[in-house]
Amino acid sequence: MVNFSQLLAVSEKTTDIVTWVSLGAIAVLIVALVLICIFNKKYSTLEIAYAGVCLAASFALSFIKVSPVQYGGSITLASFVPLLIFAYKFGPVKGTITGLIFGLFNFISDPFILTPMTFILDYLLAFASIGLMGFAPKFGKLPQTAKVAIGTVLVYVARFIFHLISGFIYFAEDSIWANIPTPNMFVYSLIYQCIYLPADCVISVGVLIALAKTKTLDRLLDMMKGKVKDKKENSAAADEAQPTE
């Protein structure tokens, strides 16, 4: 069981930090969105639109969850999948930026930190790891199912490492699981992360493989590329080019 008196004590000590970091997170989010608009040459209107759609979908799915552990870890209904698809299509840089924004959304909706460092690890770096999915299309001649599966696992491994370090800092302070028979804070954090992250990874991998096998992923990627629109425009251009009698 969790020592709730210690957890409450830690939470009380960080109330002011949470308040200020929340305001800072909102400011960073606004700045990020402004920068995306300024550098519109690198971000087309279509890309920004799909980034917004994927962020909204991931954020909505993040509320459908099971929380086997207190204060953080949750198994969601494939909440990473929309953003993983976005990163797979538009690359690591744009995937990283949307991942950072998603992390800020998660923090603002349910803020809980122990130190500013745990905020950086849990809400910035852990979610920025979504950008790693952007390298998946370059995995040689592997089938698409293998690419999305490997890419997703890489994302979750990076996320696991950042949460693991954050958990070590958390448990090293004064929040201890009384029934774990070891004084090693690293083991505490390892057990904590293993309770929910592997399951969340399996769900995301399963959903992406299913989408790839049913060709739904290809249709989504084509849609993001604007192929449907291009076909319509080409058809219209062909009709105009035909000679009239």
Tab-separated table of N, CA and C in Angstrom, residues 25-149:
chain	number	residue	atom	x	y	z
A	25	ALA	N	3.634	26.535	-18.151
A	25	ALA	CA	3.299	25.570	-19.198
A	25	ALA	C	2.333	26.176	-20.205
A	26	ILE	N	1.358	26.927	-19.710
A	26	ILE	CA	0.405	27.588	-20.604
A	26	ILE	C	1.125	28.599	-21.491
A	27	ALA	N	2.052	29.356	-20.883
A	27	ALA	CA	2.808	30.350	-21.649
A	27	ALA	C	3.653	29.679	-22.731
A	28	VAL	N	4.308	28.569	-22.374
A	28	VAL	CA	5.126	27.843	-23.342
A	28	VAL	C	4.266	27.320	-24.483
A	29	LEU	N	3.070	26.835	-24.158
A	29	LEU	CA	2.161	26.329	-25.175
A	29	LEU	C	1.768	27.422	-26.156
A	30	ILE	N	1.460	28.597	-25.629
A	30	ILE	CA	1.079	29.717	-26.486
A	30	ILE	C	2.243	30.113	-27.398
A	31	VAL	N	3.448	30.194	-26.803
A	31	VAL	CA	4.633	30.547	-27.588
A	31	VAL	C	4.880	29.527	-28.689
A	32	ALA	N	4.713	28.238	-28.355
A	32	ALA	CA	4.928	27.178	-29.348
A	32	ALA	C	3.968	27.328	-30.522
A	33	LEU	N	2.714	27.612	-30.227
A	33	LEU	CA	1.725	27.778	-31.291
A	33	LEU	C	2.028	29.006	-32.148
A	34	VAL	N	2.490	30.088	-31.493
A	34	VAL	CA	2.848	31.300	-32.235
A	34	VAL	C	4.031	31.033	-33.161
A	35	LEU	N	5.033	30.318	-32.665
A	35	LEU	CA	6.205	30.009	-33.474
A	35	LEU	C	5.834	29.162	-34.686
A	36	ILE	N	4.906	28.223	-34.487
A	36	ILE	CA	4.457	27.395	-35.605
A	36	ILE	C	3.816	28.263	-36.689
A	37	CYS	N	3.055	29.264	-36.266
A	37	CYS	CA	2.414	30.147	-37.236
A	37	CYS	C	3.436	31.043	-37.948
A	38	ILE	N	4.467	31.495	-37.184
A	38	ILE	CA	5.486	32.367	-37.769
A	38	ILE	C	6.275	31.630	-38.839
A	39	PHE	N	6.681	30.391	-38.499
A	39	PHE	CA	7.465	29.598	-39.433
A	39	PHE	C	6.550	28.727	-40.297
A	40	ASN	N	5.577	29.383	-40.890
A	40	ASN	CA	4.582	28.649	-41.668
A	40	ASN	C	5.154	28.044	-42.948
A	41	LYS	N	6.367	28.488	-43.346
A	41	LYS	CA	6.990	27.926	-44.526
A	41	LYS	C	7.338	26.461	-44.310
A	42	LYS	N	7.642	26.117	-43.073
A	42	LYS	CA	7.988	24.735	-42.761
A	42	LYS	C	6.766	23.925	-42.362
A	43	TYR	N	5.687	24.622	-42.044
A	43	TYR	CA	4.462	23.956	-41.618
A	43	TYR	C	3.317	24.427	-42.496
A	44	SER	N	2.863	23.562	-43.380
A	44	SER	CA	1.756	23.928	-44.257
A	44	SER	C	0.467	23.992	-43.446
A	45	THR	N	-0.527	24.626	-44.037
A	45	THR	CA	-1.836	24.716	-43.370
A	45	THR	C	-2.387	23.325	-43.098
A	46	LEU	N	-2.169	22.404	-44.034
A	46	LEU	CA	-2.652	21.032	-43.868
A	46	LEU	C	-1.985	20.345	-42.679
A	47	GLU	N	-0.677	20.536	-42.539
A	47	GLU	CA	0.059	19.922	-41.435
A	47	GLU	C	-0.405	20.464	-40.087
A	48	ILE	N	-0.601	21.773	-40.022
A	48	ILE	CA	-1.073	22.381	-38.770
A	48	ILE	C	-2.470	21.874	-38.433
A	49	ALA	N	-3.312	21.741	-39.460
A	49	ALA	CA	-4.674	21.249	-39.233
A	49	ALA	C	-4.650	19.823	-38.687
A	50	TYR	N	-3.836	18.955	-39.297
A	50	TYR	CA	-3.782	17.578	-38.838
A	50	TYR	C	-3.096	17.455	-37.478
A	51	ALA	N	-2.160	18.349	-37.203
A	51	ALA	CA	-1.547	18.363	-35.871
A	51	ALA	C	-2.613	18.652	-34.817
A	52	GLY	N	-3.480	19.630	-35.129
A	52	GLY	CA	-4.556	19.954	-34.192
A	52	GLY	C	-5.535	18.813	-34.016
A	53	VAL	N	-5.886	18.151	-35.133
A	53	VAL	CA	-6.820	17.021	-35.066
A	53	VAL	C	-6.223	15.873	-34.251
A	54	CYS	N	-4.959	15.559	-34.507
A	54	CYS	CA	-4.311	14.454	-33.792
A	54	CYS	C	-4.130	14.769	-32.312
A	55	LEU	N	-3.795	16.026	-32.010
A	55	LEU	CA	-3.678	16.427	-30.606
A	55	LEU	C	-5.016	16.298	-29.891
A	56	ALA	N	-6.073	16.754	-30.544
A	56	ALA	CA	-7.403	16.677	-29.932
A	56	ALA	C	-7.818	15.225	-29.710
A	57	ALA	N	-7.542	14.365	-30.705
A	57	ALA	CA	-7.908	12.953	-30.581
A	57	ALA	C	-7.119	12.280	-29.462
A	58	SER	N	-5.826	12.544	-29.404
A	58	SER	CA	-4.994	11.941	-28.356
A	58	SER	C	-5.415	12.434	-26.981
A	59	PHE	N	-5.706	13.719	-26.885
A	59	PHE	CA	-6.096	14.290	-25.588
A	59	PHE	C	-7.419	13.695	-25.122
A	60	ALA	N	-8.367	13.530	-26.057
A	60	ALA	CA	-9.654	12.922	-25.700
A	60	ALA	C	-9.475	11.470	-25.250
A	61	LEU	N	-8.650	10.708	-25.975
A	61	LEU	CA	-8.418	9.306	-25.627
A	61	LEU	C	-7.692	9.159	-24.288
A	62	SER	N	-6.919	10.174	-23.909
A	62	SER	CA	-6.171	10.098	-22.648
A	62	SER	C	-7.086	10.101	-21.427
A	63	PHE	N	-8.341	10.524	-21.618
A	63	PHE	CA	-9.291	10.527	-20.499
A	63	PHE	C	-9.987	9.171	-20.335
A	64	ILE	N	-9.860	8.305	-21.343
A	64	ILE	CA	-10.407	6.946	-21.246
A	64	ILE	C	-9.277	6.061	-20.730
A	65	LYS	N	-9.237	5.839	-19.449
A	65	LYS	CA	-8.054	5.213	-18.869
A	65	LYS	C	-8.381	4.416	-17.621
A	66	VAL	N	-7.422	3.574	-17.283
A	66	VAL	CA	-7.436	2.832	-16.025
A	66	VAL	C	-6.166	3.228	-15.286
A	67	SER	N	-6.296	3.556	-14.017
A	67	SER	CA	-5.143	4.011	-13.241
A	67	SER	C	-4.801	2.995	-12.153
A	68	PRO	N	-3.922	2.035	-12.466
A	68	PRO	CA	-3.554	1.028	-11.467
A	68	PRO	C	-2.621	1.556	-10.391
A	69	VAL	N	-2.024	2.732	-10.627
A	69	VAL	CA	-1.131	3.336	-9.640
A	69	VAL	C	-1.581	4.756	-9.365
A	70	GLN	N	-1.240	5.257	-8.171
A	70	GLN	CA	-1.650	6.593	-7.769
A	70	GLN	C	-0.721	7.640	-8.375
A	71	TYR	N	-1.283	8.820	-8.600
A	71	TYR	CA	-0.503	9.995	-8.971
A	71	TYR	C	0.311	9.815	-10.247
A	72	GLY	N	-0.361	9.514	-11.348
A	72	GLY	CA	0.357	9.539	-12.607
A	72	GLY	C	0.034	8.406	-13.546
A	73	GLY	N	0.651	7.248	-13.335
A	73	GLY	CA	0.590	6.173	-14.312
A	73	GLY	C	-0.805	5.704	-14.653
A	74	SER	N	-1.129	5.701	-15.945
A	74	SER	CA	-2.439	5.245	-16.394
A	74	SER	C	-2.298	4.442	-17.683
A	75	ILE	N	-3.181	3.470	-17.847
A	75	ILE	CA	-3.278	2.710	-19.093
A	75	ILE	C	-4.433	3.319	-19.880
A	76	THR	N	-4.126	3.924	-21.023
A	76	THR	CA	-5.140	4.649	-21.777
A	76	THR	C	-5.625	3.848	-22.982
A	77	LEU	N	-6.662	4.365	-23.613
A	77	LEU	CA	-7.206	3.728	-24.811
A	77	LEU	C	-6.425	4.219	-26.029
A	78	ALA	N	-5.157	3.772	-26.117
A	78	ALA	CA	-4.297	4.095	-27.267
A	78	ALA	C	-4.198	5.601	-27.493
A	79	SER	N	-4.002	6.363	-26.406
A	79	SER	CA	-3.985	7.818	-26.544
A	79	SER	C	-2.809	8.330	-27.370
A	80	PHE	N	-1.721	7.566	-27.446
A	80	PHE	CA	-0.562	8.005	-28.229
A	80	PHE	C	-0.746	7.779	-29.736
A	81	VAL	N	-1.673	6.920	-30.112
A	81	VAL	CA	-1.766	6.484	-31.508
A	81	VAL	C	-1.968	7.627	-32.504
A	82	PRO	N	-2.913	8.562	-32.309
A	82	PRO	CA	-3.066	9.640	-33.304
A	82	PRO	C	-1.780	10.434	-33.517
A	83	LEU	N	-1.059	10.727	-32.438
A	83	LEU	CA	0.178	11.489	-32.577
A	83	LEU	C	1.307	10.633	-33.142
A	84	LEU	N	1.291	9.345	-32.875
A	84	LEU	CA	2.280	8.457	-33.478
A	84	LEU	C	2.089	8.416	-35.000
A	85	ILE	N	0.841	8.400	-35.432
A	85	ILE	CA	0.557	8.432	-36.871
A	85	ILE	C	1.032	9.752	-37.473
A	86	PHE	N	0.789	10.849	-36.752
A	86	PHE	CA	1.235	12.162	-37.224
A	86	PHE	C	2.756	12.192	-37.369
A	87	ALA	N	3.476	11.702	-36.352
A	87	ALA	CA	4.940	11.682	-36.398
A	87	ALA	C	5.440	10.772	-37.509
A	88	TYR	N	4.775	9.638	-37.704
A	88	TYR	CA	5.150	8.693	-38.764
A	88	TYR	C	5.041	9.351	-40.134
A	89	LYS	N	4.037	10.196	-40.286
A	89	LYS	CA	3.800	10.852	-41.578
A	89	LYS	C	4.689	12.072	-41.789
A	90	PHE	N	4.816	12.918	-40.759
A	90	PHE	CA	5.463	14.214	-40.946
A	90	PHE	C	6.877	14.314	-40.385
A	91	GLY	N	7.380	13.246	-39.773
A	91	GLY	CA	8.781	13.235	-39.385
A	91	GLY	C	9.045	13.528	-37.920
A	92	PRO	N	10.310	13.333	-37.494
A	92	PRO	CA	10.664	13.437	-36.075
A	92	PRO	C	10.557	14.838	-35.481
A	93	VAL	N	10.908	15.872	-36.251
A	93	VAL	CA	10.883	17.238	-35.695
A	93	VAL	C	9.456	17.669	-35.392
A	94	LYS	N	8.573	17.523	-36.358
A	94	LYS	CA	7.177	17.921	-36.160
A	94	LYS	C	6.495	16.998	-35.155
A	95	GLY	N	6.896	15.721	-35.148
A	95	GLY	CA	6.358	14.801	-34.153
A	95	GLY	C	6.777	15.178	-32.747
A	96	THR	N	8.016	15.634	-32.599
A	96	THR	CA	8.508	16.055	-31.285
A	96	THR	C	7.765	17.279	-30.777
A	97	ILE	N	7.530	18.238	-31.666
A	97	ILE	CA	6.824	19.463	-31.264
A	97	ILE	C	5.397	19.151	-30.814
A	98	THR	N	4.693	18.333	-31.589
A	98	THR	CA	3.327	17.976	-31.188
A	98	THR	C	3.334	17.154	-29.895
A	99	GLY	N	4.366	16.326	-29.719
A	99	GLY	CA	4.487	15.571	-28.478
A	99	GLY	C	4.673	16.480	-27.281
A	100	LEU	N	5.489	17.524	-27.436
A	100	LEU	CA	5.695	18.499	-26.354
A	100	LEU	C	4.383	19.199	-25.994
A	101	ILE	N	3.645	19.600	-27.026
A	101	ILE	CA	2.360	20.264	-26.779
A	101	ILE	C	1.398	19.315	-26.076
A	102	PHE	N	1.392	18.050	-26.499
A	102	PHE	CA	0.530	17.053	-25.851
A	102	PHE	C	0.911	16.876	-24.382
A	103	GLY	N	2.219	16.886	-24.090
A	103	GLY	CA	2.670	16.779	-22.706
A	103	GLY	C	2.197	17.947	-21.865
A	104	LEU	N	2.220	19.149	-22.461
A	104	LEU	CA	1.748	20.323	-21.728
A	104	LEU	C	0.245	20.242	-21.486
A	105	PHE	N	-0.499	19.759	-22.485
A	105	PHE	CA	-1.934	19.564	-22.297
A	105	PHE	C	-2.192	18.623	-21.116
A	106	ASN	N	-1.449	17.529	-21.063
A	106	ASN	CA	-1.627	16.562	-19.983
A	106	ASN	C	-1.291	17.168	-18.631
A	107	PHE	N	-0.251	17.978	-18.598
A	107	PHE	CA	0.120	18.599	-17.327
A	107	PHE	C	-0.936	19.583	-16.860
A	108	ILE	N	-1.401	20.426	-17.791
A	108	ILE	CA	-2.398	21.438	-17.423
A	108	ILE	C	-3.688	20.786	-16.952
A	109	SER	N	-4.062	19.660	-17.567
A	109	SER	CA	-5.331	19.004	-17.207
A	109	SER	C	-5.253	18.295	-15.855
A	110	ASP	N	-4.058	17.818	-15.493
A	110	ASP	CA	-3.935	17.095	-14.222
A	110	ASP	C	-2.520	17.274	-13.665
A	111	PRO	N	-2.190	18.475	-13.160
A	111	PRO	CA	-0.817	18.753	-12.740
A	111	PRO	C	-0.434	18.060	-11.437
A	112	PHE	N	0.691	17.363	-11.465
A	112	PHE	CA	1.258	16.799	-10.240
A	112	PHE	C	2.745	16.575	-10.457
A	113	ILE	N	3.558	17.286	-9.693
A	113	ILE	CA	5.003	17.129	-9.785
A	113	ILE	C	5.598	17.168	-8.390
A	114	LEU	N	6.847	16.732	-8.280
A	114	LEU	CA	7.579	16.833	-7.024
A	114	LEU	C	8.612	17.945	-7.096
A	115	THR	N	9.322	18.026	-8.197
A	115	THR	CA	10.325	19.071	-8.424
A	115	THR	C	10.217	19.532	-9.871
A	116	PRO	N	10.788	20.697	-10.202
A	116	PRO	CA	10.790	21.121	-11.614
A	116	PRO	C	11.430	20.086	-12.533
A	117	MET	N	12.411	19.334	-12.038
A	117	MET	CA	13.063	18.321	-12.861
A	117	MET	C	12.087	17.201	-13.228
A	118	THR	N	11.225	16.807	-12.292
A	118	THR	CA	10.262	15.759	-12.610
A	118	THR	C	9.240	16.257	-13.624
A	119	PHE	N	8.958	17.565	-13.623
A	119	PHE	CA	8.078	18.135	-14.638
A	119	PHE	C	8.713	17.998	-16.021
A	120	ILE	N	9.996	18.337	-16.125
A	120	ILE	CA	10.704	18.245	-17.405
A	120	ILE	C	10.744	16.807	-17.896
A	121	LEU	N	11.008	15.876	-16.987
A	121	LEU	CA	11.119	14.472	-17.371
A	121	LEU	C	9.767	13.864	-17.719
A	122	ASP	N	8.761	14.120	-16.886
A	122	ASP	CA	7.456	13.454	-17.043
A	122	ASP	C	6.579	14.069	-18.121
A	123	TYR	N	6.647	15.383	-18.290
A	123	TYR	CA	5.696	16.037	-19.184
A	123	TYR	C	6.317	16.611	-20.459
A	124	LEU	N	7.616	16.826	-20.470
A	124	LEU	CA	8.252	17.343	-21.672
A	124	LEU	C	9.020	16.255	-22.414
A	125	LEU	N	10.066	15.726	-21.795
A	125	LEU	CA	10.906	14.742	-22.477
A	125	LEU	C	10.150	13.441	-22.770
A	126	ALA	N	9.350	12.972	-21.805
A	126	ALA	CA	8.626	11.713	-22.005
A	126	ALA	C	7.666	11.798	-23.187
A	127	PHE	N	6.995	12.932	-23.348
A	127	PHE	CA	6.040	13.077	-24.444
A	127	PHE	C	6.727	13.497	-25.746
A	128	ALA	N	7.861	14.190	-25.615
A	128	ALA	CA	8.621	14.547	-26.823
A	128	ALA	C	9.163	13.307	-27.524
A	129	SER	N	9.247	12.200	-26.797
A	129	SER	CA	9.741	10.948	-27.389
A	129	SER	C	8.856	10.464	-28.533
A	130	ILE	N	7.647	10.998	-28.643
A	130	ILE	CA	6.754	10.660	-29.757
A	130	ILE	C	7.453	10.944	-31.093
A	131	GLY	N	8.340	11.925	-31.096
A	131	GLY	CA	9.055	12.274	-32.309
A	131	GLY	C	9.894	11.139	-32.876
A	132	LEU	N	10.284	10.182	-32.038
A	132	LEU	CA	11.085	9.048	-32.510
A	132	LEU	C	10.337	8.225	-33.565
A	133	MET	N	9.014	8.287	-33.528
A	133	MET	CA	8.219	7.555	-34.511
A	133	MET	C	8.471	8.092	-35.916
A	134	GLY	N	8.949	9.313	-36.005
A	134	GLY	CA	9.221	9.907	-37.302
A	134	GLY	C	10.343	9.226	-38.064
A	135	PHE	N	11.176	8.440	-37.359
A	135	PHE	CA	12.256	7.709	-38.021
A	135	PHE	C	11.792	6.356	-38.565
A	136	ALA	N	10.619	5.905	-38.136
A	136	ALA	CA	10.135	4.567	-38.490
A	136	ALA	C	10.016	4.329	-39.999
A	137	PRO	N	9.537	5.306	-40.802
A	137	PRO	CA	9.426	5.039	-42.245
A	137	PRO	C	10.770	4.749	-42.911
A	138	LYS	N	11.883	5.081	-42.250
A	138	LYS	CA	13.211	4.891	-42.835
A	138	LYS	C	13.846	3.561	-42.432
A	139	PHE	N	13.043	2.689	-41.795
A	139	PHE	CA	13.585	1.405	-41.347
A	139	PHE	C	13.694	0.398	-42.497
A	140	GLY	N	14.359	0.783	-43.562
A	140	GLY	CA	14.652	-0.132	-44.653
A	140	GLY	C	13.427	-0.685	-45.357
A	141	LYS	N	13.530	-1.970	-45.739
A	141	LYS	CA	12.474	-2.633	-46.505
A	141	LYS	C	11.526	-3.436	-45.618
A	142	LEU	N	11.501	-3.132	-44.346
A	142	LEU	CA	10.579	-3.824	-43.442
A	142	LEU	C	9.137	-3.534	-43.831
A	143	PRO	N	8.239	-4.475	-43.600
A	143	PRO	CA	6.815	-4.195	-43.854
A	143	PRO	C	6.322	-3.092	-42.926
A	144	GLN	N	5.265	-2.443	-43.346
A	144	GLN	CA	4.748	-1.320	-42.570
A	144	GLN	C	4.356	-1.727	-41.143
A	145	THR	N	3.821	-2.928	-40.997
A	145	THR	CA	3.438	-3.386	-39.653
A	145	THR	C	4.648	-3.437	-38.720
A	146	ALA	N	5.787	-3.895	-39.263
A	146	ALA	CA	7.007	-3.963	-38.454
A	146	ALA	C	7.529	-2.567	-38.136
A	147	LYS	N	7.447	-1.671	-39.110
A	147	LYS	CA	7.936	-0.304	-38.900
A	147	LYS	C	7.166	0.405	-37.788
A	148	VAL	N	5.836	0.330	-37.851
A	148	VAL	CA	5.046	1.029	-36.829
A	148	VAL	C	5.209	0.375	-35.461
A	149	ALA	N	5.370	-0.951	-35.443
A	149	ALA	CA	5.551	-1.650	-34.172
A	149	ALA	C	6.887	-1.272	-33.534
